[in-house]
Short mmCIF file of C-alpha atoms and ligand atoms in Angstrom, two decimals:
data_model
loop_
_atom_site.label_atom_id
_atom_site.label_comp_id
_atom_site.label_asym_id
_atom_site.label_seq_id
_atom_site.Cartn_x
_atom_site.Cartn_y
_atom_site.Cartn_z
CA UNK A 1 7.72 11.84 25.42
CA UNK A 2 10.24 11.80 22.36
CA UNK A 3 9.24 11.72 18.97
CA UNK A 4 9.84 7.83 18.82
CA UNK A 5 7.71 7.17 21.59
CA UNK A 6 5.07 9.24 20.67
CA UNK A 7 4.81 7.53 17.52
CA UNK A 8 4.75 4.21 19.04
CA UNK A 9 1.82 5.11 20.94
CA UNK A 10 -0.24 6.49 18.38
CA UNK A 11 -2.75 4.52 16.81
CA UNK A 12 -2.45 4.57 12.92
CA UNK A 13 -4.23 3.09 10.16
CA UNK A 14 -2.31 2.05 6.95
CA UNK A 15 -3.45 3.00 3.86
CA UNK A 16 -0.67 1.41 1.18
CA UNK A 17 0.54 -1.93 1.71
CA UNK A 18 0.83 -4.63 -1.21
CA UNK A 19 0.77 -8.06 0.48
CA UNK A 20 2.70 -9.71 -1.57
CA UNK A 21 5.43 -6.69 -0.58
CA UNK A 22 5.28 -8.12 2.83
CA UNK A 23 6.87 -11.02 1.93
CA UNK A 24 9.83 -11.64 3.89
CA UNK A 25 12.78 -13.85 2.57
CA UNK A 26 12.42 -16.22 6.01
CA UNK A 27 8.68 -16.78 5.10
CA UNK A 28 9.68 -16.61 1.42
CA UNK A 29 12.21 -19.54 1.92
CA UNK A 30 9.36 -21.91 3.78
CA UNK A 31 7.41 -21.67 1.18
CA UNK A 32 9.37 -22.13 -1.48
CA UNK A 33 10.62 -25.37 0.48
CA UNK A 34 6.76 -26.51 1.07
CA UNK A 35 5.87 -25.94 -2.13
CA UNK A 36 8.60 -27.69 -3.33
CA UNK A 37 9.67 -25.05 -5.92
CA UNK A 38 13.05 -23.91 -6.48
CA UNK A 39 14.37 -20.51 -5.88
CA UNK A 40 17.89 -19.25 -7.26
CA UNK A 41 18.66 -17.15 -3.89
CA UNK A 42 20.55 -20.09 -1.58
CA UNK A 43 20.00 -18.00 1.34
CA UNK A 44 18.54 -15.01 3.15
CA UNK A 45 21.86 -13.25 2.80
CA UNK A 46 21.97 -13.35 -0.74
CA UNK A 47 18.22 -12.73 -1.10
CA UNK A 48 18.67 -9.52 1.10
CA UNK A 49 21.85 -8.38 -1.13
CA UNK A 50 19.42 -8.30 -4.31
CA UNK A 51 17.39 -5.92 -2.46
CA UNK A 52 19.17 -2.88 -4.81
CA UNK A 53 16.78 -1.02 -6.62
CA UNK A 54 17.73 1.32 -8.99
CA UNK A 55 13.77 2.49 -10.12
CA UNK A 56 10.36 0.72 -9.48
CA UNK A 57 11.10 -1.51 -12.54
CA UNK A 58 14.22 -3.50 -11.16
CA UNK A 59 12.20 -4.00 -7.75
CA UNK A 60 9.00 -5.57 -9.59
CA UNK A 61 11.03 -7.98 -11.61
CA UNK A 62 12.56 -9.44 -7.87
CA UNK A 63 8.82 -8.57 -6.17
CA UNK A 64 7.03 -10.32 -9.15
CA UNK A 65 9.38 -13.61 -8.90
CA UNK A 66 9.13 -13.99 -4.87
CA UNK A 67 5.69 -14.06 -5.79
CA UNK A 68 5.71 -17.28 -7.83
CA UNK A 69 5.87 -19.17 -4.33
CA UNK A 70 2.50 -18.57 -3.33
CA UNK A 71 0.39 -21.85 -4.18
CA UNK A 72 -1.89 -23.07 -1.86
CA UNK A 73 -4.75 -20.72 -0.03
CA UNK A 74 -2.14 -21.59 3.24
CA UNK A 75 0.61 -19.58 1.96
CA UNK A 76 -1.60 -16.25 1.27
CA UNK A 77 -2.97 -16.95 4.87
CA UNK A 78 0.47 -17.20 6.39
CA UNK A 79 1.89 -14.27 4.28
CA UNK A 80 -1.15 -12.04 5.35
CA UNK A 81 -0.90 -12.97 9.11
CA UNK A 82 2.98 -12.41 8.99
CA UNK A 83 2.26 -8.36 8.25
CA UNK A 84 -0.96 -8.13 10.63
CA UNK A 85 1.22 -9.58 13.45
CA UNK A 86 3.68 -6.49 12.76
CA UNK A 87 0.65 -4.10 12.55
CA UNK A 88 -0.20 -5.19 16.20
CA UNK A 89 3.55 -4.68 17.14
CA UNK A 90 3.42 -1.45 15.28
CA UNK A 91 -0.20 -0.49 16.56
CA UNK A 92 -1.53 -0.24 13.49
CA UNK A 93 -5.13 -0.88 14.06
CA UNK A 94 -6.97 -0.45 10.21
CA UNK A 95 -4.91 -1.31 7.41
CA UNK A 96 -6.28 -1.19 3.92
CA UNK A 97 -4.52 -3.99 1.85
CA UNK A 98 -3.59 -4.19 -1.80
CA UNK A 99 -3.29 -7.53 -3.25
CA UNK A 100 -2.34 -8.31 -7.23
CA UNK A 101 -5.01 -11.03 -8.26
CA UNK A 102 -2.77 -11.20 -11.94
CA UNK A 103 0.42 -12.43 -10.60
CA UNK A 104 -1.62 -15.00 -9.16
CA UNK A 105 -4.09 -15.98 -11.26
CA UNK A 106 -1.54 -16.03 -14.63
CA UNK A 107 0.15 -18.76 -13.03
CA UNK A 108 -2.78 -20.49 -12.73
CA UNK A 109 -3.66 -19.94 -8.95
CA UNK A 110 -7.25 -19.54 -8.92
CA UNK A 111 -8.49 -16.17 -8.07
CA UNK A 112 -10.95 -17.49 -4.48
CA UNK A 113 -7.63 -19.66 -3.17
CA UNK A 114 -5.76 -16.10 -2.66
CA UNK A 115 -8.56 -14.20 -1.59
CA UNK A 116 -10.08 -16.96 0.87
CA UNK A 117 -6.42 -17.20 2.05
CA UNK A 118 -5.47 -13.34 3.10
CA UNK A 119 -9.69 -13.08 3.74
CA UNK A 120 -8.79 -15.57 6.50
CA UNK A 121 -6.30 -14.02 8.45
CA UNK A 122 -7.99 -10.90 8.24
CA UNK A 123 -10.76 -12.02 10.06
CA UNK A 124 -8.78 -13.73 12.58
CA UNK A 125 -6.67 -10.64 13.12
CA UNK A 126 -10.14 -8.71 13.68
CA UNK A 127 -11.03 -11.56 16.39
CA UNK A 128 -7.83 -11.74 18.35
CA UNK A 129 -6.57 -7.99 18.03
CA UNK A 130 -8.92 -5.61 16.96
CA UNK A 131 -7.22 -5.10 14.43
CA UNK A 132 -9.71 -3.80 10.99
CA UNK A 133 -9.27 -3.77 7.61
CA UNK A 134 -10.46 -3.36 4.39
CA UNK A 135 -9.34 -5.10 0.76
CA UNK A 136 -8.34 -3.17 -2.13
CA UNK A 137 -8.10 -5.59 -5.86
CA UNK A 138 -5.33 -3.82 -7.75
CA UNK A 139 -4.92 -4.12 -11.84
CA UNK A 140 -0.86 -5.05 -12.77
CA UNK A 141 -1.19 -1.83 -15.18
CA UNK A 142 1.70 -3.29 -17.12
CA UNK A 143 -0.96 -6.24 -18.30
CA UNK A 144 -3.84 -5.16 -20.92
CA UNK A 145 -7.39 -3.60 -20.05
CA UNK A 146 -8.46 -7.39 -21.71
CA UNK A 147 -7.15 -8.67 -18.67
CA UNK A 148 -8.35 -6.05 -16.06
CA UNK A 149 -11.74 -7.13 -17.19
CA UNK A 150 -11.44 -10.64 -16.89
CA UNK A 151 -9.87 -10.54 -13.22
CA UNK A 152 -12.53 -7.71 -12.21
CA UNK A 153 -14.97 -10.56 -13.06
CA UNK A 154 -13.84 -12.99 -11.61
CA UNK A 155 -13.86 -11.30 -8.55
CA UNK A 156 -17.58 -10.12 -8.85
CA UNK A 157 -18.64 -13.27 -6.16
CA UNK A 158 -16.20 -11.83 -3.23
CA UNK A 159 -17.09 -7.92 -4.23
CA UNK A 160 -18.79 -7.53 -0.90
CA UNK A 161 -15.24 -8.17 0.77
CA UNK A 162 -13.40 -5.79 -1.77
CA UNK A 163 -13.90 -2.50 -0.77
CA UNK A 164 -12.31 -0.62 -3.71
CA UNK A 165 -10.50 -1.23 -7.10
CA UNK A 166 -6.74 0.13 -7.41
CA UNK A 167 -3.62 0.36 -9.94
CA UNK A 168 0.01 -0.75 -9.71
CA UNK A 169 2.67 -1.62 -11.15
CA UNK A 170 5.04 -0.21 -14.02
CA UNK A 171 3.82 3.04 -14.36
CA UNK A 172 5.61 4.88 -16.94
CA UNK A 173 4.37 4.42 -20.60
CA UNK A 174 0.91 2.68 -18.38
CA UNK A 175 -1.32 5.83 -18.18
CA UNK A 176 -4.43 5.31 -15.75
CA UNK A 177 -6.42 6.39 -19.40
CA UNK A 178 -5.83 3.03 -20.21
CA UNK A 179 -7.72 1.76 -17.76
CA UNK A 180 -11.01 3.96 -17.69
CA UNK A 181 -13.43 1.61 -18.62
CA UNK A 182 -12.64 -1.06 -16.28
CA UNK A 183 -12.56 1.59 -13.60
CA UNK A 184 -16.22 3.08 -14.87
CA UNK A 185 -17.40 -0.82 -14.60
CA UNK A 186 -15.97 -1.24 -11.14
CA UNK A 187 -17.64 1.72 -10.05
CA UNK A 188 -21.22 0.76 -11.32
CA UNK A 189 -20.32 -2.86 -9.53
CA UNK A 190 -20.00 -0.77 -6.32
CA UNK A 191 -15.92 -0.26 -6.00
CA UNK A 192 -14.40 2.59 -4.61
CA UNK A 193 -11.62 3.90 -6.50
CA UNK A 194 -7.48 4.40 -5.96
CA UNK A 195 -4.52 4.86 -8.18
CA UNK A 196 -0.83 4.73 -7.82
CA UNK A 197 0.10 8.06 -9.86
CA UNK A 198 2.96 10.34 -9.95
CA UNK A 199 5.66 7.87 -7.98
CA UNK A 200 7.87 7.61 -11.35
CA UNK A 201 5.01 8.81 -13.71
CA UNK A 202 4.07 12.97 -14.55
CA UNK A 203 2.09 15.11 -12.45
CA UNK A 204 -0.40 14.45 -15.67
CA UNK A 205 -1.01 10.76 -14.69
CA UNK A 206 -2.22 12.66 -11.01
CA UNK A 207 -5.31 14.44 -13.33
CA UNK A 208 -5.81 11.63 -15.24
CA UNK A 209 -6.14 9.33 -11.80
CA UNK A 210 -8.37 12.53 -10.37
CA UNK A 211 -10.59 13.02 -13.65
CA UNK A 212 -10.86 9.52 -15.68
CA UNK A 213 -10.91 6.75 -13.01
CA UNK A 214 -12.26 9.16 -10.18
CA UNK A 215 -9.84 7.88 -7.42
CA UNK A 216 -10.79 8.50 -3.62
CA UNK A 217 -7.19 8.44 -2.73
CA UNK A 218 -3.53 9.01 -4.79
CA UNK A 219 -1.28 6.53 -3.87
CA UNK A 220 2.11 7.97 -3.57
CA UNK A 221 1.38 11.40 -5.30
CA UNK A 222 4.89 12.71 -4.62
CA UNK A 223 5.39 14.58 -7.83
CA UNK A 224 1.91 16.54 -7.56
CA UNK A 225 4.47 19.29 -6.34
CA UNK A 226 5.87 19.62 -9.62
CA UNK A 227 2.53 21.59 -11.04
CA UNK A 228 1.27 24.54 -8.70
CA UNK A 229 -2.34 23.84 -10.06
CA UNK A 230 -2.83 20.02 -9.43
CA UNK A 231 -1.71 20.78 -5.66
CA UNK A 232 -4.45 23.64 -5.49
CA UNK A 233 -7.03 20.91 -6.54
CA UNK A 234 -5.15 18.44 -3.80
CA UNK A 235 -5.59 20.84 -0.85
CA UNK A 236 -8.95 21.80 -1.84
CA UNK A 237 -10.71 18.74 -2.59
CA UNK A 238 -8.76 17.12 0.56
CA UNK A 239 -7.35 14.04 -1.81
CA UNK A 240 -5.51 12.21 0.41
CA UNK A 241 -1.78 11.10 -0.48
CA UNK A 242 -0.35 7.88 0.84
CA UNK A 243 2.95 8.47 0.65
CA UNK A 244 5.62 6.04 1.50
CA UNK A 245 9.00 7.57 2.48
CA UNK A 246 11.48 4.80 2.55
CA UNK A 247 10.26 3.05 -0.51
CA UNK A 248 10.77 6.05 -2.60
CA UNK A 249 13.92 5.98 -1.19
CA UNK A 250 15.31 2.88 -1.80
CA UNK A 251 13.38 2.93 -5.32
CA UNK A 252 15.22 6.52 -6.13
CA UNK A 253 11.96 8.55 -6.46
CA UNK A 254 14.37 11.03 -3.99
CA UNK A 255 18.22 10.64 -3.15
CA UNK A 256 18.26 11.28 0.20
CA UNK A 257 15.16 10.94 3.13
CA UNK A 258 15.98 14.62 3.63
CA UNK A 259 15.15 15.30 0.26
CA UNK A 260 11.27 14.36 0.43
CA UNK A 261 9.23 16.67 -0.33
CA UNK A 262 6.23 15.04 3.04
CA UNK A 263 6.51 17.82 4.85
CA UNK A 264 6.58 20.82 2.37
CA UNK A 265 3.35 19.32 1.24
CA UNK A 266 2.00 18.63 5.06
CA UNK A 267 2.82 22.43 5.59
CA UNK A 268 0.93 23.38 2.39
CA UNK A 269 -2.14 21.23 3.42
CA UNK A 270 -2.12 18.68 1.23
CA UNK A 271 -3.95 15.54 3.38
CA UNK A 272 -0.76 13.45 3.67
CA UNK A 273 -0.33 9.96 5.30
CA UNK A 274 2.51 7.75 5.87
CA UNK A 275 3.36 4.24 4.53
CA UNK A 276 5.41 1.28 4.00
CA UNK A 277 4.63 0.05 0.11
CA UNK A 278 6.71 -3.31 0.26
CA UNK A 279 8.34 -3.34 3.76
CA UNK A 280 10.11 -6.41 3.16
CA UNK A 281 11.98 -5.47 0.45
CA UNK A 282 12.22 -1.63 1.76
CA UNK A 283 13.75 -2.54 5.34
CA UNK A 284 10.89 -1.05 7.38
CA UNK A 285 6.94 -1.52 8.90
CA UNK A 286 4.59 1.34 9.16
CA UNK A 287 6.90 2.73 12.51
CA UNK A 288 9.93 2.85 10.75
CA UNK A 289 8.63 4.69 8.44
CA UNK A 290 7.13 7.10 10.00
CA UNK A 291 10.37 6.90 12.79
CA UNK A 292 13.27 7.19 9.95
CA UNK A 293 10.79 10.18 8.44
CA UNK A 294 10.22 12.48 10.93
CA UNK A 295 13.75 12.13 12.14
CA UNK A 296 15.23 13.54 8.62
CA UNK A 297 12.68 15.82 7.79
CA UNK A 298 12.37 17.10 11.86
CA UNK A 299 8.44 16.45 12.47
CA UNK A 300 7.56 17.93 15.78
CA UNK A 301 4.50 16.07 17.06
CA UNK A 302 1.97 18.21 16.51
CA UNK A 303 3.14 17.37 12.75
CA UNK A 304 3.65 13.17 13.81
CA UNK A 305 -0.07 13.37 14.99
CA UNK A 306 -1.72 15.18 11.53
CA UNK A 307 -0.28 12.71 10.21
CA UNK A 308 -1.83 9.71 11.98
CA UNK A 309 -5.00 11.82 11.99
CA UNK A 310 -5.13 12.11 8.30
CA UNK A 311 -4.24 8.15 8.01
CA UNK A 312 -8.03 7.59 9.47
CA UNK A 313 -9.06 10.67 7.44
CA UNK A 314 -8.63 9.42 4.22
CA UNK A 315 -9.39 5.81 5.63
CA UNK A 316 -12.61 4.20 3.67
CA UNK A 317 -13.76 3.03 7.62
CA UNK A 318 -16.94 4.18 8.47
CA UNK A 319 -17.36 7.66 10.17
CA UNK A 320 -17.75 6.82 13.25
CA UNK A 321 -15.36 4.47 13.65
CA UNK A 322 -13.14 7.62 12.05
CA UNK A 323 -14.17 9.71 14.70
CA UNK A 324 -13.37 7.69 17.79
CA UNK A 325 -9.93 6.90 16.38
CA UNK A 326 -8.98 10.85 15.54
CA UNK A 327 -10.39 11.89 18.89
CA UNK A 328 -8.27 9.60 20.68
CA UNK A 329 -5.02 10.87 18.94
CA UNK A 330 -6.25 14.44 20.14
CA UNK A 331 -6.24 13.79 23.55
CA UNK A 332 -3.30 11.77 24.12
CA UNK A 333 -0.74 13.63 25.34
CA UNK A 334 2.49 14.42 23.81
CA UNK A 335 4.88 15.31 26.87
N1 ADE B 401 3.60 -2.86 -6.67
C1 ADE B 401 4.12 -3.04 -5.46
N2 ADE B 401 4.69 -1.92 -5.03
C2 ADE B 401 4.51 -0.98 -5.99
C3 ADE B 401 4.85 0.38 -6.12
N3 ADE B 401 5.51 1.05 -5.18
N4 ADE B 401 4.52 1.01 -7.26
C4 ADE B 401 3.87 0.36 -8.21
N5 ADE B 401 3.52 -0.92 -8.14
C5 ADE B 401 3.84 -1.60 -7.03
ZN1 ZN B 402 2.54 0.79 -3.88
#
């Protein structure tokens, strides 16, 4: 079996994915026509060409306005069973979703018509495929603690359905300090706890993520390798990394795929797992990902399957269910 085959076959669970990122410009488009609001791309072509990122901030500002379509609870249905249809192509079979309750709710979109829309399709993707899942609320870190309160309220009558708080957006200048005491009263409300850190921000954010808002998980991570004592702590306290190869390429976190630092880290033990982040705007699913990876950084499959394994790993699923999932990548064969 090649390497592309073997991935393929593997069952995977993925563990950073913002909805709203999987928001392609065909979907996008329907919307916007439904909806009846106007959009200043006249067609997928064009829409596609603004896909040039320099850094994360000149991808939010496009991410952030594609947004603005989303209306009615329909639309956050139809967006969330556009990506679990590609999970099943892509057998993904857990995925742990992010979803931004701000860029929603500042325009006025009531907080229960997103969740009740993506809640939806989750639960008919769990009927029809199999397919699992948990939700994960993030804070827009670029928008005041004032505000992190008031949407961490608000979603206090769906918390059974929200597995975990996280934190996204702009990061520089947005340390996760700023957001400790929303984080400490998520935590006493019963949310786990994840953090983007160290994408575009300092290996410092990392400790702050570790030590103030006492994540489960570092999302992206990648610039832990820049201080020798951070990655110690990584490796030893098994803190998983969901890393996500082809955004940080297309948001210049690394020039080239074979630049990414993945598989130093895999090699050093570090509990890495692979991602897609926006994949409409980063031109791949979870397989491409982990495809266009392992083919620049040479992943043989004994690395291809750690990797799976420590997607279910560092999954919040029950351990059981963990169990059953990383057993069956064990014995499945690789030639
Ligand atoms: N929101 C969506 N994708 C993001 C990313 N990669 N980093 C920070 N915030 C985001
Ligand atoms: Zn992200």
């Amino acid at each position: 079996m090649n390497r592309e085959e073997l991935i393929k076959k593997l069952p995977k669970a993925e563990l950073h994915l913002h909805i709203e990122g999987s928001f392609e410009p065909e979907l996008m488009f329907e919307i916007a026509q439904r909806n009846n609001i106007a959009i200043r791309f006249k067609n997928i072509m064009e829409v596609k060409e603004a896909y040039n990122f320099h850094n994360l901030q000149s991808f939010l500002d496009i991410y952030y306005e594609g947004a603005a379509v989303l209306i009615n609870e329909q639309d956050f249905y139809d967006l969330t069973m556009a990506y679990l249809k590609r999970c099943k192509e892509d057998n993904v079979v857990h995925t742990e979703i992010f979803f931004d309750p701000q860029t929603h709710t500042d325009r006025g979109v009531p907080f229960e018509v997103v969740f009740n829309g993506i809640q939806r399709a989750l639960t008919v993707a769990e009927t029809e495929w199999g397919i699992t899942s948990h939700l994960i609320m993030c804070f827009l870190r670029h928008l005041s603690e004032e505000s992190a309160f008031k949407t961490l309220k608000e979603s206090l009558p769906f918390k059974k359905h929200i597995i975990a708080v996280g934190l996204d957006s702009g990061e520089v200048g947005h340390p996760p300090q700023k957001f400790q005491r929303v984080f400490e009263a998520a935590m006493e409300e019963g949310f786990l706890t994840v953090a983007h850190a160290g994408e575009e921000g300092p290996a410092s954010y990392i400790w702050e993520a570790l030590d103030l808002l006492k994540v489960k998980r570092i999302d992206h991570g990648v610039r832990a390798m820049e201080d020798q004592k951070l990655l110690a702590r990584i490796i030893k306290e098994e803190i998983p990394l969901t890393v996500c190869p082809l955004s940080n390429l297309k948001l210049c976190v690394f020039k080239k795929l074979t630049d990414h630092n993945l598989k130093k880290m895999l090699k050093l033990g570090v509990r890495v797992t692979i991602n897609s982040d926006d994949p409409a705007y980063f031109g791949g699913y979870l397989n491409q990902n982990f495809i266009e990876t392992a083919k620049a950084l040479d992943l043989n499959s004994d690395e291809i399957k750690t990797i799976a394994i420590n997607s279910f790993q560092g999954s919040f699923m029950d351990e059981n269910e963990k169990t059953k999932w990383i057993s069956h990548i064990r014995n499945l064969p690789t030639t």
